[in-house]
């Protein structure tokens, strides 16, 4: 089943994000290579493709896992959590309808 994973950035998260980004992307790349990643990306804190120093308000990942518990465990192991970039993460089932 698909699961939506939403990470919400902590205050002043940008330097923490940048430091943890390679490890964060490696995990997403592994999901993609396994055919389990629908989409992933950050949410700019301002209405701009490149928010610069404004940074991001969080990130969204939609990926396939065998259960909600497995999705939560994967989300809690995110390098952004360990680095303190995320203040919280929410995981819930997602039903893909379109496209």
CSV table of N, CA and C in Angstrom, one decimal:
chain,number,residue,atom,x,y,z
A,1,UNK,N,0.8,-1.2,0.0
A,1,UNK,CA,0.0,0.0,0.0
A,1,UNK,C,0.9,1.2,0.0
A,2,UNK,N,0.3,2.3,-0.5
A,2,UNK,CA,1.0,3.6,-0.5
A,2,UNK,C,0.8,4.3,0.8
A,3,UNK,N,1.9,5.1,1.2
A,3,UNK,CA,1.8,5.9,2.4
A,3,UNK,C,2.3,7.2,2.2
A,4,UNK,N,1.6,8.2,2.7
A,4,UNK,CA,2.1,9.6,2.6
A,4,UNK,C,2.9,9.9,3.9
A,5,UNK,N,4.1,10.4,3.7
A,5,UNK,CA,5.0,10.7,4.8
A,5,UNK,C,5.3,12.2,4.7
A,6,UNK,N,4.8,13.0,5.7
A,6,UNK,CA,5.0,14.4,5.7
A,6,UNK,C,5.9,14.8,6.9
A,7,UNK,N,7.1,15.3,6.6
A,7,UNK,CA,8.0,15.9,7.6
A,7,UNK,C,7.8,17.4,7.7
A,8,UNK,N,7.7,17.9,8.9
A,8,UNK,CA,7.6,19.3,9.2
A,8,UNK,C,8.9,19.8,9.8
A,9,UNK,N,9.4,20.8,9.1
A,9,UNK,CA,10.7,21.4,9.5
A,9,UNK,C,10.7,22.1,10.9
A,10,UNK,N,11.7,21.9,11.6
A,10,UNK,CA,11.9,22.7,12.9
A,10,UNK,C,12.4,24.1,12.5
A,11,UNK,N,12.4,25.0,13.5
A,11,UNK,CA,12.9,26.3,13.2
A,11,UNK,C,14.4,26.2,12.9
A,12,UNK,N,14.8,27.1,12.0
A,12,UNK,CA,16.2,27.1,11.6
A,12,UNK,C,16.7,25.8,11.1
A,13,UNK,N,15.9,25.1,10.3
A,13,UNK,CA,16.3,23.7,9.9
A,13,UNK,C,17.2,23.7,8.7
A,14,UNK,N,17.3,24.8,7.9
A,14,UNK,CA,18.0,24.7,6.6
A,14,UNK,C,19.5,24.2,6.8
A,15,UNK,N,20.3,24.7,7.7
A,15,UNK,CA,21.6,24.1,7.8
A,15,UNK,C,21.6,22.6,8.2
A,16,UNK,N,20.7,22.2,9.0
A,16,UNK,CA,20.6,20.8,9.4
A,16,UNK,C,20.1,20.0,8.2
A,17,UNK,N,19.2,20.5,7.4
A,17,UNK,CA,18.8,19.8,6.1
A,17,UNK,C,20.0,19.6,5.2
A,18,UNK,N,20.7,20.7,5.0
A,18,UNK,CA,21.8,20.6,4.0
A,18,UNK,C,22.9,19.5,4.5
A,19,UNK,N,23.1,19.5,5.8
A,19,UNK,CA,24.1,18.5,6.3
A,19,UNK,C,23.6,17.1,6.1
A,20,UNK,N,22.3,16.8,6.3
A,20,UNK,CA,21.8,15.5,6.3
A,20,UNK,C,21.3,15.1,4.9
A,21,UNK,N,21.3,16.0,4.0
A,21,UNK,CA,20.6,15.8,2.7
A,21,UNK,C,21.2,14.6,1.9
A,22,UNK,N,22.5,14.4,1.8
A,22,UNK,CA,23.0,13.2,1.1
A,22,UNK,C,22.5,11.9,1.6
A,23,UNK,N,22.4,11.7,2.9
A,23,UNK,CA,21.9,10.5,3.5
A,23,UNK,C,20.4,10.4,3.3
A,24,UNK,N,19.7,11.5,3.4
A,24,UNK,CA,18.3,11.5,3.2
A,24,UNK,C,18.0,11.1,1.7
A,25,UNK,N,18.7,11.6,0.8
A,25,UNK,CA,18.5,11.3,-0.6
A,25,UNK,C,18.9,9.9,-1.0
A,26,UNK,N,19.9,9.3,-0.3
A,26,UNK,CA,20.3,7.9,-0.5
A,26,UNK,C,19.1,7.0,-0.2
A,27,UNK,N,18.4,7.3,0.9
A,27,UNK,CA,17.3,6.4,1.3
A,27,UNK,C,16.1,6.5,0.3
A,28,UNK,N,15.9,7.7,-0.2
A,28,UNK,CA,14.9,7.9,-1.3
A,28,UNK,C,15.3,7.2,-2.6
A,29,UNK,N,16.5,7.3,-2.9
A,29,UNK,CA,17.0,6.6,-4.1
A,29,UNK,C,16.9,5.1,-4.0
A,30,UNK,N,17.1,4.6,-2.8
A,30,UNK,CA,16.9,3.1,-2.6
A,30,UNK,C,15.4,2.7,-2.8
A,31,UNK,N,14.5,3.5,-2.3
A,31,UNK,CA,13.1,3.3,-2.5
A,31,UNK,C,12.8,3.3,-4.0
A,32,UNK,N,13.3,4.4,-4.7
A,32,UNK,CA,13.1,4.5,-6.1
A,32,UNK,C,13.6,3.3,-6.9
A,33,UNK,N,14.8,2.9,-6.6
A,33,UNK,CA,15.4,1.7,-7.3
A,33,UNK,C,14.6,0.4,-7.0
A,34,UNK,N,13.9,0.3,-5.9
A,34,UNK,CA,13.1,-0.8,-5.6
A,34,UNK,C,11.7,-0.7,-6.2
A,35,UNK,N,11.4,0.4,-6.9
A,35,UNK,CA,10.1,0.6,-7.5
A,35,UNK,C,9.0,1.0,-6.5
A,36,UNK,N,9.4,1.5,-5.4
A,36,UNK,CA,8.5,1.8,-4.3
A,36,UNK,C,8.2,3.3,-4.0
A,37,UNK,N,8.8,4.1,-4.8
A,37,UNK,CA,8.7,5.6,-4.6
A,37,UNK,C,7.8,6.2,-5.7
A,38,UNK,N,6.7,6.8,-5.2
A,38,UNK,CA,5.8,7.5,-6.2
A,38,UNK,C,6.3,8.9,-6.4
A,39,UNK,N,6.6,9.6,-5.3
A,39,UNK,CA,7.1,11.0,-5.4
A,39,UNK,C,7.8,11.4,-4.1
A,40,UNK,N,8.6,12.4,-4.2
A,40,UNK,CA,9.3,12.9,-3.0
A,40,UNK,C,9.8,14.3,-3.3
A,41,UNK,N,9.7,15.2,-2.4
A,41,UNK,CA,10.2,16.5,-2.6
A,41,UNK,C,10.0,17.4,-1.4
A,42,UNK,N,10.7,18.5,-1.3
A,42,UNK,CA,10.5,19.5,-0.2
A,42,UNK,C,9.4,20.5,-0.6
A,43,UNK,N,8.9,21.2,0.5
A,43,UNK,CA,7.9,22.2,0.3
A,43,UNK,C,8.6,23.5,0.6
A,44,UNK,N,8.9,24.4,-0.4
A,44,UNK,CA,9.5,25.7,-0.1
A,44,UNK,C,8.7,26.5,0.9
A,45,UNK,N,9.4,27.2,1.8
A,45,UNK,CA,8.8,28.0,2.8
A,45,UNK,C,8.1,29.3,2.2
A,46,UNK,N,8.5,29.6,1.0
A,46,UNK,CA,7.9,30.8,0.3
A,46,UNK,C,7.5,30.3,-1.1
A,47,UNK,N,6.8,31.2,-1.8
A,47,UNK,CA,6.3,30.8,-3.1
A,47,UNK,C,7.4,31.0,-4.2
A,48,UNK,N,8.3,30.1,-4.2
A,48,UNK,CA,9.5,30.2,-5.1
A,48,UNK,C,10.0,28.8,-5.3
A,49,UNK,N,10.5,28.5,-6.5
A,49,UNK,CA,11.1,27.3,-6.9
A,49,UNK,C,12.4,27.1,-6.0
A,50,UNK,N,13.2,28.1,-5.9
A,50,UNK,CA,14.4,28.1,-5.0
A,50,UNK,C,14.1,29.1,-3.9
A,51,UNK,N,13.8,28.7,-2.7
A,51,UNK,CA,13.5,29.6,-1.6
A,51,UNK,C,14.7,30.2,-1.0
A,52,UNK,N,15.9,29.8,-1.4
A,52,UNK,CA,17.1,30.4,-0.8
A,52,UNK,C,17.2,30.3,0.7
A,53,UNK,N,17.5,31.3,1.4
A,53,UNK,CA,17.7,31.3,2.8
A,53,UNK,C,16.4,31.1,3.6
A,54,UNK,N,15.2,31.3,2.9
A,54,UNK,CA,13.9,31.1,3.5
A,54,UNK,C,13.8,29.6,3.8
A,55,UNK,N,14.4,28.7,3.1
A,55,UNK,CA,14.4,27.3,3.3
A,55,UNK,C,13.1,26.6,3.0
A,56,UNK,N,12.7,25.6,3.8
A,56,UNK,CA,11.6,24.8,3.5
A,56,UNK,C,10.7,24.6,4.7
A,57,UNK,N,9.4,24.4,4.5
A,57,UNK,CA,8.5,24.1,5.6
A,57,UNK,C,8.4,22.6,6.0
A,58,UNK,N,8.9,21.8,5.1
A,58,UNK,CA,8.9,20.4,5.3
A,58,UNK,C,9.1,19.6,4.0
A,59,UNK,N,8.7,18.4,4.0
A,59,UNK,CA,8.9,17.5,2.8
A,59,UNK,C,7.7,16.5,2.7
A,60,UNK,N,7.5,16.0,1.5
A,60,UNK,CA,6.4,15.0,1.3
A,60,UNK,C,7.1,13.8,0.6
A,61,UNK,N,6.8,12.6,1.1
A,61,UNK,CA,7.2,11.4,0.4
A,61,UNK,C,6.0,10.5,0.3
A,62,UNK,N,5.8,10.0,-0.9
A,62,UNK,CA,4.7,9.0,-1.0
A,62,UNK,C,5.4,7.7,-1.6
A,63,UNK,N,5.4,6.7,-0.7
A,63,UNK,CA,6.1,5.4,-1.1
A,63,UNK,C,5.3,4.2,-0.6
A,64,UNK,N,5.7,3.1,-1.2
A,64,UNK,CA,5.0,1.8,-0.9
A,64,UNK,C,5.7,1.1,0.2
A,65,UNK,N,4.9,0.6,1.2
A,65,UNK,CA,5.4,-0.2,2.3
A,65,UNK,C,4.4,-1.3,2.6
A,66,UNK,N,4.9,-2.3,3.3
A,66,UNK,CA,4.0,-3.5,3.5
A,66,UNK,C,3.0,-3.2,4.6
A,67,UNK,N,3.2,-2.2,5.4
A,67,UNK,CA,2.2,-1.8,6.5
A,67,UNK,C,2.5,-0.4,6.9
A,68,UNK,N,1.5,0.1,7.7
A,68,UNK,CA,1.6,1.4,8.3
A,68,UNK,C,2.8,1.4,9.3
A,69,UNK,N,2.9,0.4,10.0
A,69,UNK,CA,4.0,0.3,11.0
A,69,UNK,C,5.4,0.3,10.3
A,70,UNK,N,5.5,-0.3,9.1
A,70,UNK,CA,6.7,-0.3,8.4
A,70,UNK,C,7.0,1.1,7.8
A,71,UNK,N,6.0,1.8,7.4
A,71,UNK,CA,6.1,3.1,6.9
A,71,UNK,C,6.6,4.1,8.0
A,72,UNK,N,6.0,3.9,9.2
A,72,UNK,CA,6.3,4.7,10.3
A,72,UNK,C,7.8,4.5,10.7
A,73,UNK,N,8.2,3.2,10.8
A,73,UNK,CA,9.5,2.9,11.1
A,73,UNK,C,10.5,3.5,10.2
A,74,UNK,N,10.2,3.4,8.9
A,74,UNK,CA,11.1,4.0,7.9
A,74,UNK,C,11.2,5.5,8.0
A,75,UNK,N,10.1,6.1,8.3
A,75,UNK,CA,10.0,7.6,8.4
A,75,UNK,C,10.8,8.0,9.7
A,76,UNK,N,10.7,7.3,10.8
A,76,UNK,CA,11.4,7.7,12.0
A,76,UNK,C,12.9,7.5,11.9
A,77,UNK,N,13.4,6.7,10.9
A,77,UNK,CA,14.8,6.5,10.7
A,77,UNK,C,15.4,7.6,9.7
A,78,UNK,N,14.6,8.5,9.3
A,78,UNK,CA,15.1,9.5,8.4
A,78,UNK,C,16.2,10.4,8.9
A,79,UNK,N,17.3,10.6,8.2
A,79,UNK,CA,18.4,11.4,8.7
A,79,UNK,C,18.0,12.8,9.0
A,80,UNK,N,16.9,13.3,8.5
A,80,UNK,CA,16.5,14.7,8.8
A,80,UNK,C,16.0,14.7,10.3
A,81,UNK,N,15.4,13.6,10.8
A,81,UNK,CA,15.0,13.5,12.2
A,81,UNK,C,16.2,13.5,13.1
A,82,UNK,N,17.2,12.7,12.7
A,82,UNK,CA,18.4,12.6,13.5
A,82,UNK,C,19.1,13.9,13.6
A,83,UNK,N,19.1,14.6,12.5
A,83,UNK,CA,19.8,15.9,12.4
A,83,UNK,C,19.1,17.0,13.1
A,84,UNK,N,17.8,16.8,13.4
A,84,UNK,CA,17.0,17.8,14.0
A,84,UNK,C,16.3,18.8,13.0
A,85,UNK,N,16.4,18.4,11.7
A,85,UNK,CA,15.7,19.3,10.7
A,85,UNK,C,14.2,19.2,10.8
A,86,UNK,N,13.7,18.0,11.1
A,86,UNK,CA,12.2,17.8,11.3
A,86,UNK,C,11.9,17.9,12.7
A,87,UNK,N,10.8,18.7,13.0
A,87,UNK,CA,10.3,18.7,14.4
A,87,UNK,C,9.2,17.6,14.6
A,88,UNK,N,8.6,17.2,13.5
A,88,UNK,CA,7.7,16.1,13.6
A,88,UNK,C,7.4,15.5,12.2
A,89,UNK,N,6.9,14.2,12.2
A,89,UNK,CA,6.6,13.5,11.0
A,89,UNK,C,5.3,12.8,11.2
A,90,UNK,N,4.5,12.9,10.1
A,90,UNK,CA,3.2,12.3,10.1
A,90,UNK,C,3.1,11.3,9.0
A,91,UNK,N,2.6,10.1,9.2
A,91,UNK,CA,2.5,9.0,8.2
A,91,UNK,C,1.0,8.6,8.2
A,92,UNK,N,0.5,8.5,7.0
A,92,UNK,CA,-0.9,8.0,6.8
A,92,UNK,C,-1.0,7.2,5.5
A,93,UNK,N,-2.0,6.3,5.4
A,93,UNK,CA,-2.2,5.6,4.2
A,93,UNK,C,-2.6,6.6,3.1
A,94,UNK,N,-2.2,6.3,1.8
A,94,UNK,CA,-2.5,7.1,0.7
A,94,UNK,C,-3.1,6.2,-0.4
A,95,UNK,N,-4.1,6.7,-1.1
A,95,UNK,CA,-4.7,5.9,-2.2
A,95,UNK,C,-4.5,6.7,-3.5
A,96,UNK,N,-3.7,6.2,-4.3
A,96,UNK,CA,-3.4,6.8,-5.6
A,96,UNK,C,-4.6,6.6,-6.6
A,97,UNK,N,-5.1,7.7,-7.1
A,97,UNK,CA,-6.2,7.6,-8.0
A,97,UNK,C,-5.8,8.1,-9.4
A,98,UNK,N,-5.2,9.2,-9.5
A,98,UNK,CA,-4.7,9.8,-10.8
A,98,UNK,C,-3.2,10.2,-10.7
A,99,UNK,N,-2.5,10.3,-11.7
A,99,UNK,CA,-2.8,9.7,-13.0
A,99,UNK,C,-2.7,8.2,-13.0
